[in-house]
XYZ file of C-alpha atoms in Angstrom:
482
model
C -5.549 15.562 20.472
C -4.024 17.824 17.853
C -4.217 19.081 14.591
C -1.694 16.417 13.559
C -4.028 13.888 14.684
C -7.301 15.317 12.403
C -4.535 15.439 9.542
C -4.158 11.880 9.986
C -7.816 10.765 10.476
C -8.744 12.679 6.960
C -5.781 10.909 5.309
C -7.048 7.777 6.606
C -10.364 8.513 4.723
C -8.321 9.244 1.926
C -6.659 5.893 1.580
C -9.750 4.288 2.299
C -11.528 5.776 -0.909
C -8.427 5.378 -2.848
C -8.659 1.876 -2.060
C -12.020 1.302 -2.255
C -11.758 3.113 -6.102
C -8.812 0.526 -6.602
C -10.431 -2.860 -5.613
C -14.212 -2.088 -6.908
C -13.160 -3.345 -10.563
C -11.796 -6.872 -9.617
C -15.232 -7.318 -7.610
C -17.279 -5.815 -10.439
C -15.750 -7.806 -12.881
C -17.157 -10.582 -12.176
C -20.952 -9.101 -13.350
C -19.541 -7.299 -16.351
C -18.404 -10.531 -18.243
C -19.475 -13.296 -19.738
C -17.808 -16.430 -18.283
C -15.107 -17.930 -21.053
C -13.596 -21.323 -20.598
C -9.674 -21.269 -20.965
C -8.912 -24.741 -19.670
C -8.938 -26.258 -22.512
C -5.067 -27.900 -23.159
C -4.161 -27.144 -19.321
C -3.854 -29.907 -16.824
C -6.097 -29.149 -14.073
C -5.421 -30.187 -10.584
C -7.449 -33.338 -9.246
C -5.160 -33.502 -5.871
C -8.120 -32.444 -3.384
C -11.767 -33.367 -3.729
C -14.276 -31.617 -4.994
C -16.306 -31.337 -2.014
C -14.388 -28.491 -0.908
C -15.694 -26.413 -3.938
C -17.999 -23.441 -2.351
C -21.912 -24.123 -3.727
C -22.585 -20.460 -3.750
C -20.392 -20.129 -7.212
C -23.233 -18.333 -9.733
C -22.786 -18.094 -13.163
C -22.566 -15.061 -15.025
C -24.060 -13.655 -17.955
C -22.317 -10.057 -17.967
C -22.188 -7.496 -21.254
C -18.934 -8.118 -21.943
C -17.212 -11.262 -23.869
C -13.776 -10.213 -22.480
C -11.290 -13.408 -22.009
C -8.772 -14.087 -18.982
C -6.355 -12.626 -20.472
C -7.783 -9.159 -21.265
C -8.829 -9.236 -18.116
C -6.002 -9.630 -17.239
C -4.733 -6.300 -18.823
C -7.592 -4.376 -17.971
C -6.704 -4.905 -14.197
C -3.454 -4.823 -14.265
C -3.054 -1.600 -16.654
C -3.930 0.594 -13.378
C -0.575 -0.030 -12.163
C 1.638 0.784 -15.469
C -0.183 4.109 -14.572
C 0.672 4.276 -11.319
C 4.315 3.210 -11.505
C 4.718 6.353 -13.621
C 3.882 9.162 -10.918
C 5.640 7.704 -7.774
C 9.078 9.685 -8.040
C 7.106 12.688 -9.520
C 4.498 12.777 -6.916
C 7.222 12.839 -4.259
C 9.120 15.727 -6.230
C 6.142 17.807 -6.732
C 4.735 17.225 -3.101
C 8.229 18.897 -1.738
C 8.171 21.425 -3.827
C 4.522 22.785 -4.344
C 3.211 21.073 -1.207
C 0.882 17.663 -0.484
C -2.360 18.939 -0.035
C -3.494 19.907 -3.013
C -1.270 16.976 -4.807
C -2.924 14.384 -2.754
C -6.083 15.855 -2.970
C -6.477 16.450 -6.679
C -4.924 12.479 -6.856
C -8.055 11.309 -5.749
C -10.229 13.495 -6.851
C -9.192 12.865 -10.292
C -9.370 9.015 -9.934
C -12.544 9.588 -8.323
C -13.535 11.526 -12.009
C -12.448 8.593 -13.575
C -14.247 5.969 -11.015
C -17.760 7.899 -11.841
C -16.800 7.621 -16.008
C -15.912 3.762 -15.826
C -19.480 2.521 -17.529
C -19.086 4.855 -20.316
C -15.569 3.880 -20.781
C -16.426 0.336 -20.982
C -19.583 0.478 -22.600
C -17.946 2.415 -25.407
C -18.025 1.539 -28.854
C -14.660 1.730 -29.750
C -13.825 -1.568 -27.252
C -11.830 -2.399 -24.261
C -9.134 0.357 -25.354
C -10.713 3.152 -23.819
C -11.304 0.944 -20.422
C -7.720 0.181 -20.716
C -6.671 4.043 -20.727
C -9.051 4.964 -18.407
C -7.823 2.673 -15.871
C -4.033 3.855 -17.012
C -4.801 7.271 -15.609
C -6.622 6.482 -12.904
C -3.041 4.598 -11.707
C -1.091 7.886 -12.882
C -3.962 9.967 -10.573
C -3.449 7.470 -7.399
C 0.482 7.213 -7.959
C 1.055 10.411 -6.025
C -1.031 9.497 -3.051
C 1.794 7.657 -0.873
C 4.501 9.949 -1.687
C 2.273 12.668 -1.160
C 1.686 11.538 2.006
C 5.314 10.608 2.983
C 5.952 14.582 2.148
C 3.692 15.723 4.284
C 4.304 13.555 7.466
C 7.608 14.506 6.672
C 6.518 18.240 7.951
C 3.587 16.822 10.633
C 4.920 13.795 12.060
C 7.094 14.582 15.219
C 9.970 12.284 15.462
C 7.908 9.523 18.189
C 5.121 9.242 16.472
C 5.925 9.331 13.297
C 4.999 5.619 13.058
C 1.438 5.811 14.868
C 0.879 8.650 12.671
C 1.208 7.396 9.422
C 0.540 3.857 10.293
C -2.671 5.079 10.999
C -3.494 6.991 7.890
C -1.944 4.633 5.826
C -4.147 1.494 7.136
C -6.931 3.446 5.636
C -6.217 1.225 2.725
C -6.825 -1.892 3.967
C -9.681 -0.881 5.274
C -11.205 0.391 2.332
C -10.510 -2.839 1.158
C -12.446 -5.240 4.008
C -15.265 -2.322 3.233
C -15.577 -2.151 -0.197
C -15.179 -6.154 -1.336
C -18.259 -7.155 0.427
C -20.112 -3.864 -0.190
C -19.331 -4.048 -3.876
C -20.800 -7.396 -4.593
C -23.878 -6.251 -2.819
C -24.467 -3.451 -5.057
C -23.605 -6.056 -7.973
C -26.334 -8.337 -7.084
C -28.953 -5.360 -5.569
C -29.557 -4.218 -9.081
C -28.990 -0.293 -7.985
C -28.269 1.814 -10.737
C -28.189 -0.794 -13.220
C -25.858 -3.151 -10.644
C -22.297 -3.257 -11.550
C -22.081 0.280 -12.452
C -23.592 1.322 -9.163
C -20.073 0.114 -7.649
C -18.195 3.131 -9.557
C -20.858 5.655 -8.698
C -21.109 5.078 -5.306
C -17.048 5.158 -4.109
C -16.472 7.987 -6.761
C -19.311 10.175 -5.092
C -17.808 9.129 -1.726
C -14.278 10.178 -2.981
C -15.709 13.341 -4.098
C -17.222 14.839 -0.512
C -13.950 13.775 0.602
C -11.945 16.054 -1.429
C -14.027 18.777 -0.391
C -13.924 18.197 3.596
C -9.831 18.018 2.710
C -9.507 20.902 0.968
C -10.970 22.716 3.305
C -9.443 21.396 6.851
C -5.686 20.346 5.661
C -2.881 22.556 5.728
C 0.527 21.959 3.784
C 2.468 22.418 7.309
C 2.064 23.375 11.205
C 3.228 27.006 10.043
C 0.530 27.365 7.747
C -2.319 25.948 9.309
C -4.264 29.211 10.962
C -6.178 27.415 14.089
C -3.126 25.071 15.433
C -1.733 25.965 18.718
C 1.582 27.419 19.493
C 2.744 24.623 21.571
C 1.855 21.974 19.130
C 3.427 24.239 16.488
C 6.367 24.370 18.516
C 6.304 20.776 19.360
C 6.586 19.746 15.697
C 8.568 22.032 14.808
C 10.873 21.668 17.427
C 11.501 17.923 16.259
C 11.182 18.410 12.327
C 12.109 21.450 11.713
C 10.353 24.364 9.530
C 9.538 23.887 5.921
C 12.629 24.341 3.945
C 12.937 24.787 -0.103
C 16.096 23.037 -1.018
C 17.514 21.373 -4.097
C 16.652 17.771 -4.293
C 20.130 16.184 -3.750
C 19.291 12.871 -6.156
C 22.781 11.745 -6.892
C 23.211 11.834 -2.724
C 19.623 9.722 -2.837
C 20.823 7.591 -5.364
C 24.146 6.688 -3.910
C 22.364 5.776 -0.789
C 23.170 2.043 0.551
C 20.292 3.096 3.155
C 17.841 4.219 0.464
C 18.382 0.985 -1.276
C 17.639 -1.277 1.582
C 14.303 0.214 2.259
C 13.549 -0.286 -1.808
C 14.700 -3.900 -1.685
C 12.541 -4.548 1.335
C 9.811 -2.263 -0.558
C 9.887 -4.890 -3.395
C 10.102 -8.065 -0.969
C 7.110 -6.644 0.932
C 5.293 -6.301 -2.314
C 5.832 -8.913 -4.367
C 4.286 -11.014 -1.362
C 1.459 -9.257 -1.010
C 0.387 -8.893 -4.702
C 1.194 -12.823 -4.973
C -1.291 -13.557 -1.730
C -3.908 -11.377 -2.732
C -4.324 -11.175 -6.628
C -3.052 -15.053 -7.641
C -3.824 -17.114 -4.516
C -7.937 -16.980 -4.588
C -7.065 -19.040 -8.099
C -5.091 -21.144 -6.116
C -7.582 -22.140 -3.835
C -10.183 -22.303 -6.910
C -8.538 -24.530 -9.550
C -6.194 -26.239 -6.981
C -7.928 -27.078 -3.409
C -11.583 -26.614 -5.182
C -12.816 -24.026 -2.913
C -13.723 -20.693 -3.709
C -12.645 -17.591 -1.420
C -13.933 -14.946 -3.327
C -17.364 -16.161 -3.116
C -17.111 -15.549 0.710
C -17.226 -11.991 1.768
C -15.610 -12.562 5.042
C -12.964 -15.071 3.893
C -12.055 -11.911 1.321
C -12.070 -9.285 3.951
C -10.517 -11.350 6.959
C -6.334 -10.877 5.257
C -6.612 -7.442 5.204
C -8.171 -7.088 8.387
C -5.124 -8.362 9.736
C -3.183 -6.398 7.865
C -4.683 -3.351 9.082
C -4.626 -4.409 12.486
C -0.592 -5.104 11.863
C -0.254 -1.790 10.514
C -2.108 -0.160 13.570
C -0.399 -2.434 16.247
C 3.255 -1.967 15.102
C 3.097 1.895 14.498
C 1.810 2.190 18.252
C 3.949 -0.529 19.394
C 7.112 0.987 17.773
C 6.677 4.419 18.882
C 6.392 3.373 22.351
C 9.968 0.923 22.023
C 11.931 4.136 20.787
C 10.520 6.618 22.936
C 10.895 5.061 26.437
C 14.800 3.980 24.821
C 14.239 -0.180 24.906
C 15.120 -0.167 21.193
C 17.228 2.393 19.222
C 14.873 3.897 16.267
C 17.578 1.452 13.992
C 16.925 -1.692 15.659
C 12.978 -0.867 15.963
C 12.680 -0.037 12.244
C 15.199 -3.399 11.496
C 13.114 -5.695 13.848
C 9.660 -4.951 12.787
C 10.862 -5.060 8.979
C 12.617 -8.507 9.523
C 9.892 -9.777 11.294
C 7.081 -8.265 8.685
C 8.929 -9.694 5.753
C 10.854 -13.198 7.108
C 7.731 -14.357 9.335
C 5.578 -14.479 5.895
C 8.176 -15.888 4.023
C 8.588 -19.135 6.585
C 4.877 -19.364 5.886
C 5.119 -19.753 2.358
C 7.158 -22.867 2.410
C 4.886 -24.308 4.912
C 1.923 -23.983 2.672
C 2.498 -27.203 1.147
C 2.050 -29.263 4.528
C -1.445 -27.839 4.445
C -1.866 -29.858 1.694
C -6.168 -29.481 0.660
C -7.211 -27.880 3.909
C -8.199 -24.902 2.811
C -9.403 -23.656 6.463
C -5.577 -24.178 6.992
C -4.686 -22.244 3.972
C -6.949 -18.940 4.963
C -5.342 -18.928 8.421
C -1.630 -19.061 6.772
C -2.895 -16.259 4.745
C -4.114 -13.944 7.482
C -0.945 -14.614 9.319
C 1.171 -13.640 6.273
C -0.732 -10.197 5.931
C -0.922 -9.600 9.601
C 3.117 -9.757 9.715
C 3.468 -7.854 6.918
C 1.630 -4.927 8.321
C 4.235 -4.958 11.036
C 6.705 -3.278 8.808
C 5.023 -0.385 8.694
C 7.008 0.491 12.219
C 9.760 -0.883 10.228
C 11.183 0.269 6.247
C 7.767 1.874 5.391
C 7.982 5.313 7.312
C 12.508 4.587 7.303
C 12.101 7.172 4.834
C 11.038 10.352 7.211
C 14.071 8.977 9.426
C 16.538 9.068 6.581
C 15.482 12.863 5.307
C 12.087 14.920 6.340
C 12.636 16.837 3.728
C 12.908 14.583 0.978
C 10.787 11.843 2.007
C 7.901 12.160 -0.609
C 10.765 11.887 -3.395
C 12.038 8.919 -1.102
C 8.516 7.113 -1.000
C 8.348 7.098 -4.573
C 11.289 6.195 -5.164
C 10.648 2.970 -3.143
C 7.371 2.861 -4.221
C 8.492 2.581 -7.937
C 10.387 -0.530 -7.013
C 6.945 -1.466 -4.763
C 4.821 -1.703 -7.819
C 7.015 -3.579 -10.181
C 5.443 -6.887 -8.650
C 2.003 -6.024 -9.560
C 2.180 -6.419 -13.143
C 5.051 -9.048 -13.014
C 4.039 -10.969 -9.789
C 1.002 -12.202 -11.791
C 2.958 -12.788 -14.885
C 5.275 -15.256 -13.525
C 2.295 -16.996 -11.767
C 0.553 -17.059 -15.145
C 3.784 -17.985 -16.800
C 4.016 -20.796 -14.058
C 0.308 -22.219 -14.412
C -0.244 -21.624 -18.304
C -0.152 -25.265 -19.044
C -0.067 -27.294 -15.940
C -2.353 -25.711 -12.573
C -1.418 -28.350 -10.123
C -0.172 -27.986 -6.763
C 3.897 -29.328 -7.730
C 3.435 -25.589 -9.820
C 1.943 -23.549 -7.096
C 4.704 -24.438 -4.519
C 7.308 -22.921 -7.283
C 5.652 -19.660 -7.260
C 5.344 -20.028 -2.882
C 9.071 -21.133 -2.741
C 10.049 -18.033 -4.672
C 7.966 -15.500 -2.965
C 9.595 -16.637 0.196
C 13.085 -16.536 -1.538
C 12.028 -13.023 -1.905
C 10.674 -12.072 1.472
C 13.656 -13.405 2.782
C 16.386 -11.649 0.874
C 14.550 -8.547 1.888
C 14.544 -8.945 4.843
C 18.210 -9.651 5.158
C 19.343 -6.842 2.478
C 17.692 -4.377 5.127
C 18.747 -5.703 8.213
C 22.661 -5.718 6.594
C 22.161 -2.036 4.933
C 19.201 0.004 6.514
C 19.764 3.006 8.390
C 17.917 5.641 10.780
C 20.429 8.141 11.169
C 19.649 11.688 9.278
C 21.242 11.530 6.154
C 23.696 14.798 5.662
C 22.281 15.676 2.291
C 18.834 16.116 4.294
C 19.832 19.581 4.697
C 22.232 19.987 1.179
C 22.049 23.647 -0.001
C 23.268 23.838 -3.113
C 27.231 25.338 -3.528
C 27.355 24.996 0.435
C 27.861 21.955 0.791
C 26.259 19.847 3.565
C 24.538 21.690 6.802
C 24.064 18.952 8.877
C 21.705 20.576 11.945
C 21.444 19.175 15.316
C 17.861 18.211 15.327
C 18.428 14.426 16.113
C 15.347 13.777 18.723
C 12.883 16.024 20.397
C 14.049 17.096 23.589
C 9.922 17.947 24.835
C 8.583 16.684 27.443
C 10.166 13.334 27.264
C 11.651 10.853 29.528
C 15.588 10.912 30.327
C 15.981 7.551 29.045
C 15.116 8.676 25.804
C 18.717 9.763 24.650
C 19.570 5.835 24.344
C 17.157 5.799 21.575
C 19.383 7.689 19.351
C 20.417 6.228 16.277
């Protein structure tokens, strides 16, 4: 146990309230409007009987006469914020350091979280709600980069993927926390009901900050309790904190770079398909409601985050005892995180109206794809250390398109016609998707340290021999290299 270890535990907190901030609305929703039929002039499916419909469906009687498709803006404007501050974040974080980037990120969104009632209560309509929910995406868009910069500095080279697997499967947790958790409050009546759900997480997200700010350090160096040999230890495989000029054309040029956004984007588009358009798909089409079920909600990303967990452990362990190179680790849990949900997608329509079926293809799908996190999602720290927050957003810019344009095209798809013939369009090109992702990064990806890592401007490239971490670590290790 370390200091690098308590650095990952609080960021795991971290992504938990960010995601717990992120998911409350879609829950809360549900109380704040007034139910609206839209059917009218759409051809429903009537493949699978009705029977399967869940009985526990309640109508609503919320404050708000908001239709589908301003709901639909409403949630999805969080993420034309958040697309905005990914390559920022990841600039800023090298240059100023992560703490206080990451910190103030949530704490900001957590402002924003505790002001959500009086944004949508006020007078002036849904525009304020809209903005509000703009910047809380432009406060949460640094988080991952953020992040990315500072494992960058505290990740030693073998555990880089435990490490920020870890702290980054905070999110799915705070998702199988806070979608059951927020439709209790809903229904409990505490603080006036649905607004209880933005009090509570932003007050959570608030003590956070403060037990960050005061027990996370920007790097080993400046942290004042950390021992010398785990100083030395990271150090010795990521080097010191370095200010150097962000070498974007060498970033941009980057065949490498680009694989891990492609697979970013694959990876993505999947998961915002699964988990923001299939519940309607099992509504409208196989007549049984998911979201009703707590469990049946939580049960994907609980096998996400165990994915997540599992493969940064699992990978860590391959490349340090030398049974897979750190390329063909990072390649092999990528093509098997995006490829094993895309094979799934086409077999969804052999599962025809079981929906039991369905819910198991769906934790499968999520449970692979948290197996890339020991693949393209920490590739960037392997590529440069010291341009890995710039890096993450970079990817992560590409990683967000498909949550404003995944549930276009399935809206696009189902305007006029919500039948199961439809749905397998948008599963067959999902799976086109995972697919070409997953062979774009096997073809192009790389683990080597990229020369430019260590650019210093009118030098040219000072490539240092810090390839692995010679401490403490078995001879077989060297076959690891990349």
């Amino acid at each position: 146990w370390g200091y690098r270890h308590a650095l990952a535990f609080l960021a795991f907190l971290g992504f938990f309230n960010v995601y717990c901030m992120r998911v409350n609305l879609s829950v809360a929703m549900v109380d704040m409007v007034k139910e609206v039929n839209n059917t009218d002039n759409k051809t429903m499916s009537n493949e699978c009987p009705e029977e399967n419909m869940s009985n526990s469906t309640k109508t609503r009687d919320g404050e708000f006469a908001w239709s589908k498709d301003l709901q639909g803006y409403i949630l999805g404007s969080f993420f034309y914020g958040y697309i905005v501050t990914q390559v920022p974040g990841g600039f800023l974080a090298e240059k100023f350091g992560a703490k206080f980037l990451y910190g103030f990120g949530i704490l900001i969104t957590a402002i924003l979280t505790l002001l959500t009632p009086l944004a949508a209560r006020w007078s002036v309509g849904p525009g304020a709600f809209i903005a509000l929910r703009v910047f809380e995406g432009i406060g949460e868009g640094v988080t991952f980069p953020a992040m990315h910069a500072m494992w960058g500095k505290w990740a030693p080279t073998y555990e880089r993927s435990k490490l920020a697997g870890f702290s980054y499967a905070g999110a799915q947790m705070g998702t199988v926390f806070a979608l059951p958790i927020s439709g209790y409050l809903c229904d409990s009546g505490f603080l006036g009901g649905w607004p209880s759900v933005f009090y509570v997480f932003g007050c959570i997200a608030c003590l956070w900050f403060v037990a960050w700010i005061l027990l996370v350090h920007n790097t080993p160096a400046d942290h004042p309790h950390i021992s010398k040999e785990e100083r030395d230890y990271i150090e010795g495989s990521v080097g010191k904190k370095e200010h150097l000029p962000t070498p974007w054309l060498h970033i941009f040029r980057c065949r490498a770079v680009w694989a891990i956004n492609v697979a970013h984007f694959a990876n993505n588009w999947g998961f915002y398909t699964l988990l923001t358009t299939l519940p309607s798909y099992m509504k409208n089409v196989l007549k049984f409601d998911i979201q009703t079920n707590s469990l049946l909600s939580a049960l994907p990303y609980l096998g996400c985050w165990f994915g997540q967990n599992v493969s940064g452990i699992f990978a860590d362990f391959l490349r340090r005892n030398g049974y897979l190179s750190t390329r063909s680790t990072r390649r092999t849990f990528t093509f098997f995180g995006l490829a094993t949900p895309g094979v799934i997608m086409i077999c969804i329509q052999f599962a025809g109206c079981n929906h039991a079926a369905i819910v198991v293809m769906l934790c499968l799908c999520l449970t692979a794809g948290g197996f890339t996190m020991g693949g393209f999602q920490v590739n960037h720290i392997d590529l440069s250390p010291n341009f890995a927050g710039v890096l993450m957003g970079f990817s992560n810019t590409f990683g967000t398109i498909p949550g404003f344009l995944g549930p276009e095209v399935v809206g696009w798809l189902t305007a006029k016609q919500d039948t199961r013939a439809q749905w397998q369009i948008i599963f067959y090109i999902a799976a086109a998707i995972y697919l070409t992702g997953a062979f774009v990064y096997i073809l192009f990806s790389s683990s080597t340290e990229q020369p430019w890592n260590n650019l210093v401007a009118g030098k040219g490239a000072s490539f240092k021999n810090r390839t692995e971490i010679s401490v403490n670590v078995p001879p077989r290790e060297n076959h690891a290299i990349d």
